[in-house]
CSV table of C-alpha atoms in Angstrom, one decimal:
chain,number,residue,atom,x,y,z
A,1,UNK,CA,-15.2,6.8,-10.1
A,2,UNK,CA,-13.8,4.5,-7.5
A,3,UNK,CA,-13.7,6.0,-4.2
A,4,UNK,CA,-13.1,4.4,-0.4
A,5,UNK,CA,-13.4,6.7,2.4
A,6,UNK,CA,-12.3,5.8,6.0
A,7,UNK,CA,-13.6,6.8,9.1
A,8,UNK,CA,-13.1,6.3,13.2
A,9,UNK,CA,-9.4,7.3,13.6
A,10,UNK,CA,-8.2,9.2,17.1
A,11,UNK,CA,-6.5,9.4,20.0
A,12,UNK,CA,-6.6,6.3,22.3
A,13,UNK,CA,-4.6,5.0,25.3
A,14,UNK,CA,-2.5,2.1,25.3
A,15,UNK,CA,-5.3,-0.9,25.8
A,16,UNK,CA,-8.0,0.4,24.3
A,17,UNK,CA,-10.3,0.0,21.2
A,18,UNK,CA,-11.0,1.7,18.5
A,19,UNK,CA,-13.3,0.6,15.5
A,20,UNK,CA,-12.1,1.8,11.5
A,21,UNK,CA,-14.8,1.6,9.3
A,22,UNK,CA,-14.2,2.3,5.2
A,23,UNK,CA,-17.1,2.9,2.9
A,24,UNK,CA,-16.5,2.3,-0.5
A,25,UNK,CA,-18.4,3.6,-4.4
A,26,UNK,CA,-18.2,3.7,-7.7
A,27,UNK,CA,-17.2,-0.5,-7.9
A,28,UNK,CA,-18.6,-3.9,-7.5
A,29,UNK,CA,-17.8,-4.0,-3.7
A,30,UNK,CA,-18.6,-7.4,-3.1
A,31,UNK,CA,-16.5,-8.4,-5.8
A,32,UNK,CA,-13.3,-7.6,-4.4
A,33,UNK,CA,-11.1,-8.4,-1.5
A,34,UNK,CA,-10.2,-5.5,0.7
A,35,UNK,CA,-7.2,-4.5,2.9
A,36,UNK,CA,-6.2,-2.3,5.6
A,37,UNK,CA,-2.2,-1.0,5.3
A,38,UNK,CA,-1.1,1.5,7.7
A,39,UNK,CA,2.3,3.6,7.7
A,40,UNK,CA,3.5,4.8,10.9
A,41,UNK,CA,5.3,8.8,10.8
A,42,UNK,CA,8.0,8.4,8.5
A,43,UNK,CA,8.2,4.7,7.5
A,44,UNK,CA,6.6,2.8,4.2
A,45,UNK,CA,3.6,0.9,4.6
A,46,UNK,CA,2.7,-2.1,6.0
A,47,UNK,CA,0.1,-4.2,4.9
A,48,UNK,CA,-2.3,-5.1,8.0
A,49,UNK,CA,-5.1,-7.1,7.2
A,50,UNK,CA,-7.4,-8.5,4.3
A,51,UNK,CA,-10.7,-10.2,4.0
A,52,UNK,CA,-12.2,-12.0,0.7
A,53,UNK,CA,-15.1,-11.3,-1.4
A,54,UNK,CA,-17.6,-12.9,0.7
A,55,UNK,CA,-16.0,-11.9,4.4
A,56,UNK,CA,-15.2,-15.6,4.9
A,57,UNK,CA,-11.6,-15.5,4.9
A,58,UNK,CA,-9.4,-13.1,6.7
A,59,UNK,CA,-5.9,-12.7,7.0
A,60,UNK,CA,-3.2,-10.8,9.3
A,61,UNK,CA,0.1,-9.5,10.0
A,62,UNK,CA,1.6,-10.9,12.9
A,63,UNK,CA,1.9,-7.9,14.5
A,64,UNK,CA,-2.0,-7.4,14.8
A,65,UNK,CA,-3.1,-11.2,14.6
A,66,UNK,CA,-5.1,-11.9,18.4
A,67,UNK,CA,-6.4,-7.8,18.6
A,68,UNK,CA,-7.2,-6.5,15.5
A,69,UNK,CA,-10.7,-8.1,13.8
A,70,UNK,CA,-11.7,-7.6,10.1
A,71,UNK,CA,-14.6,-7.5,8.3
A,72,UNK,CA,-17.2,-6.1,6.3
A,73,UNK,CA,-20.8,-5.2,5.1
A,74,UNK,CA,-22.1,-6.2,1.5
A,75,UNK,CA,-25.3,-4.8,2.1
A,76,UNK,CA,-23.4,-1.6,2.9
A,77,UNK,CA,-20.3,-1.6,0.7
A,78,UNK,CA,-18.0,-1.1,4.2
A,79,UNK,CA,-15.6,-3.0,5.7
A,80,UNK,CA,-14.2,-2.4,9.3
A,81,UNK,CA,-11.0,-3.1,11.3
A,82,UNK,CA,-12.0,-3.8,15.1
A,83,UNK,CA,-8.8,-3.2,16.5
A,84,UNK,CA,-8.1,-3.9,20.6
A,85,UNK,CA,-5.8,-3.8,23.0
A,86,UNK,CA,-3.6,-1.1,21.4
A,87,UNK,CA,-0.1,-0.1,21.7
A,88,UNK,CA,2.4,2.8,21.4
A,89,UNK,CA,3.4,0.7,18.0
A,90,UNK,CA,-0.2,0.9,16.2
A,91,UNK,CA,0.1,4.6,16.1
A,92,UNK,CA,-0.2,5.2,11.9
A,93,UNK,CA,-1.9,6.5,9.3
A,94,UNK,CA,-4.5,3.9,7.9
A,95,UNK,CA,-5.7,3.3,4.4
A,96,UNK,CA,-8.3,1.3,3.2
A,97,UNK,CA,-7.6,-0.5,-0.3
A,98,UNK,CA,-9.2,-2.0,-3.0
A,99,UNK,CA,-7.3,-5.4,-3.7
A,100,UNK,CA,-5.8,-7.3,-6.3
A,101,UNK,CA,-3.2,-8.6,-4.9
A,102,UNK,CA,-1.8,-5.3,-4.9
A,103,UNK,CA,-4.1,-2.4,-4.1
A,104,UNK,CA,-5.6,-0.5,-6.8
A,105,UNK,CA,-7.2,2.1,-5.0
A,106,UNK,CA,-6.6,3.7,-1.4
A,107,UNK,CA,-8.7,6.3,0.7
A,108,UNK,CA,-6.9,9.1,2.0
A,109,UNK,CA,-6.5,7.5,5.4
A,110,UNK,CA,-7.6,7.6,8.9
A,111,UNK,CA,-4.9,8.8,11.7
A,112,UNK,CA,-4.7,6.4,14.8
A,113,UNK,CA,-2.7,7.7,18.0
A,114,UNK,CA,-2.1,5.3,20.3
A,115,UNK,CA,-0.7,7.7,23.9
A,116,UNK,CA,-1.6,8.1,27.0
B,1,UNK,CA,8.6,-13.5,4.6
B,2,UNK,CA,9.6,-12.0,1.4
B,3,UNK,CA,11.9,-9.0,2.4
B,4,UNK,CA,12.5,-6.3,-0.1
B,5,UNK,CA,15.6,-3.6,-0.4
B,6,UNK,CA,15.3,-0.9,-2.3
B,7,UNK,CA,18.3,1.1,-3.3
B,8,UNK,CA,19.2,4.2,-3.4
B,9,UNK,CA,17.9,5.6,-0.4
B,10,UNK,CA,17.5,8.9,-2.1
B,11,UNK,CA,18.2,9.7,-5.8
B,12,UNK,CA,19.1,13.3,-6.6
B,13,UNK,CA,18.4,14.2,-10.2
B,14,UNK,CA,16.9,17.2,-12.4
B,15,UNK,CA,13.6,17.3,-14.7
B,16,UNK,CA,14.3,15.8,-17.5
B,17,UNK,CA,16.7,13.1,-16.6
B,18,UNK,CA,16.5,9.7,-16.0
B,19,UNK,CA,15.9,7.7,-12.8
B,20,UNK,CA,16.4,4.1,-12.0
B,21,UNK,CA,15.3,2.3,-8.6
B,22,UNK,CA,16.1,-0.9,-7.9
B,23,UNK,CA,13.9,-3.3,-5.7
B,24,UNK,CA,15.4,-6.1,-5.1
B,25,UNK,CA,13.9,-9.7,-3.4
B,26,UNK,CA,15.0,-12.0,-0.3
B,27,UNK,CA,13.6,-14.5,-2.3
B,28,UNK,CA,12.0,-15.0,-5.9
B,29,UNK,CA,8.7,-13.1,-6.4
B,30,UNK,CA,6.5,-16.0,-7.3
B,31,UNK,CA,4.8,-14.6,-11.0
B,32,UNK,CA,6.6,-11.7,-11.0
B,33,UNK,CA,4.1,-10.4,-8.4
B,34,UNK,CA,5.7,-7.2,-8.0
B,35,UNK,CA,4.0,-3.7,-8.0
B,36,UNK,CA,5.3,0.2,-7.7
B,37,UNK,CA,4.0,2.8,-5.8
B,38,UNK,CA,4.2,6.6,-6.1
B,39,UNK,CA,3.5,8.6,-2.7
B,40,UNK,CA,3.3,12.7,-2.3
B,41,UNK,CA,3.8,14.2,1.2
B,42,UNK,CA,-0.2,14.4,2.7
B,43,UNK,CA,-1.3,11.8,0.4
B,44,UNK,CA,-2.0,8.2,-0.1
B,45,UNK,CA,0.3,5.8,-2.0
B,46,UNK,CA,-0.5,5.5,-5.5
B,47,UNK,CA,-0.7,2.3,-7.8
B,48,UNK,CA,1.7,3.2,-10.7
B,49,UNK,CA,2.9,-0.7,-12.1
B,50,UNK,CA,1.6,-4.1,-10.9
B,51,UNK,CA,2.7,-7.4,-11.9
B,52,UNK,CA,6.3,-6.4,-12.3
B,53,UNK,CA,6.0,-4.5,-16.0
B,54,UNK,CA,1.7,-3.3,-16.2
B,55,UNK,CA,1.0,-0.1,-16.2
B,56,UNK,CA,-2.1,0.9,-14.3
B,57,UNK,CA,-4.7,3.0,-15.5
B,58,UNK,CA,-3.5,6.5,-15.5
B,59,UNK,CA,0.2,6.1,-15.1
B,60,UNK,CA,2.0,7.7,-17.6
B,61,UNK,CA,4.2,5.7,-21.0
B,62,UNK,CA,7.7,7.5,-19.1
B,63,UNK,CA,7.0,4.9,-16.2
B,64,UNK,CA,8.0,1.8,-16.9
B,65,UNK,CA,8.5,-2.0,-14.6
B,66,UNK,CA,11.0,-4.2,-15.7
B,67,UNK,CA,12.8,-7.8,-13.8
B,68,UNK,CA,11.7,-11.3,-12.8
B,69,UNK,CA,12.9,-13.8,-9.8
B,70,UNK,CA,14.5,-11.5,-7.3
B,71,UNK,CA,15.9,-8.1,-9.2
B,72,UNK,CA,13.2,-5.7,-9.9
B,73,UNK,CA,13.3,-2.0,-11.6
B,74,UNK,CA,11.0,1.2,-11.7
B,75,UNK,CA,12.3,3.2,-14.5
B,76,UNK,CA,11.0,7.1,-15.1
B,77,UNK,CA,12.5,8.1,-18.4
B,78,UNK,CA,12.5,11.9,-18.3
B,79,UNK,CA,11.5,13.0,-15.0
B,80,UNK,CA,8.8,16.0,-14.7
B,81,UNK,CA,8.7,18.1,-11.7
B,82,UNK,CA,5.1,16.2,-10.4
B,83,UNK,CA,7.5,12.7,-10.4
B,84,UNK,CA,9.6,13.8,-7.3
B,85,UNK,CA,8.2,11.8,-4.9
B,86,UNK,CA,8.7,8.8,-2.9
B,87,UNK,CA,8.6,5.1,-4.1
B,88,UNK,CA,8.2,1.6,-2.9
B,89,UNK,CA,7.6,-1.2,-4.4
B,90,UNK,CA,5.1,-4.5,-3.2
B,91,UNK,CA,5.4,-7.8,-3.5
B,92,UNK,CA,2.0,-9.9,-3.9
B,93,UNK,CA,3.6,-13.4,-4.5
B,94,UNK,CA,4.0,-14.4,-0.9
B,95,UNK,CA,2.4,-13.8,2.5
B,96,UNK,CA,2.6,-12.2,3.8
B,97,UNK,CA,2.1,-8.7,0.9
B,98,UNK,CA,5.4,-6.9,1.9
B,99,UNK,CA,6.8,-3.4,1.3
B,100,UNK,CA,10.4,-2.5,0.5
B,101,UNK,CA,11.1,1.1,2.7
B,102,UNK,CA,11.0,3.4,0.0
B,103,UNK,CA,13.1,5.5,-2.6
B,104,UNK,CA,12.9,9.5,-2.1
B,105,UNK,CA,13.3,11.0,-6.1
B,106,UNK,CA,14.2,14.4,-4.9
B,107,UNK,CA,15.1,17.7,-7.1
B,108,UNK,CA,18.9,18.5,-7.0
């Protein structure tokens, strides 16, 4: 059974860090690119970021490109989203997801509040 | 960016009937690269159709994904009380992926 489970959400003030990591079982991890999509209070979902197979690649929204760093761990089926400098506007719900162009399979999601 | 509208806002209908959303494009979908989403309050979206007409594992034979270029459709044939929920489709064919903002299937 394919299962991704996030981790690391809270409550941050604006400008600071926060690091999302998303283990993943019960697939071929390394053979699969992965996203981040997260959906603010009351609005659909926006895709975030991706990463390829091998980590090698990564792409962003341009809302998050220059503060938000993606990545993962092979060795340890995770990935991670390194995000910096937050704002009032990062404050969402977000899902890791198995990709295929669109996304298979999604965790349950991590809750980042960005407030002071 | 590929911007997509979905239409209606919110559909009002009773188990049993039929629903039809509509997704429609800014511009063409490059293959068809269009998927549907079903999402419950509390929970994470779920894949129901990918490249435009696929069902994905689980989803049942009433769902189905029909359209090309720009005009897309999610069609439940005979809704059951678990299918009110809310629905957006993706579009996978240009960067970046983009969301339309949703369809609420609600009970009337």
């Amino acid at each position: 059974e394919v299962q991704v489970l996030e981790s690391g959400g809270g409550l941050v003030q604006p400008g600071g860090s926060l690091r999302l990591s998303c283990a993943a079982s019960g697939f071929p991890f390394s053979s699969y690119g992965m996203s981040w999509v997260r959906q603010a209070p009351g609005k659909g979902p926006e895709w975030v970021s991706a990463v390829t197979t091998s980590g090698d690649r990564t792409y962003y929204a341009d809302s998050v490109k220059g503060r938000f760093t993606i990545s993962r761990d092979n060795s340890k089926n995770t990935q991670y989203l390194q995000m910096n400098n937050l704002r009032a506007e990062d404050t969402a719900v977000y899902y890791c997801a198995k990709m295929q162009g669109y996304f298979d399979y999604w965790g349950q999601g991590t809750l980042v509040t960005v407030s002071s | 960016e590929i911007v997509l509208t979905q239409s209606p806002g919110t559909l009002s209908l009773s188990p049993g009937e039929r629903a039809t959303l509509s997704c429609r494009a800014s511009q063409s979908v490059s293959n068809n690269y269009l998927a549907w989403y079903q999402q419950k309050p509390g929970q994470a979206p779920r894949l129901l159709i990918y490249d435009a007409s696929s069902r994905a594992t689980g989803t049942p034979d009433r769902f189905s994904g029909s359209g090309s270029g720009t005009d897309f459709t999610l069609t439940i044939s005979r809704l059951e009380p678990e299918d009110f929920a809310v629905y957006y489709c993706q579009q996978y064919g240009g960067s970046p992926r983009t969301f339309g903002q949703g369809t609420k299937v609600e009970i009337k």
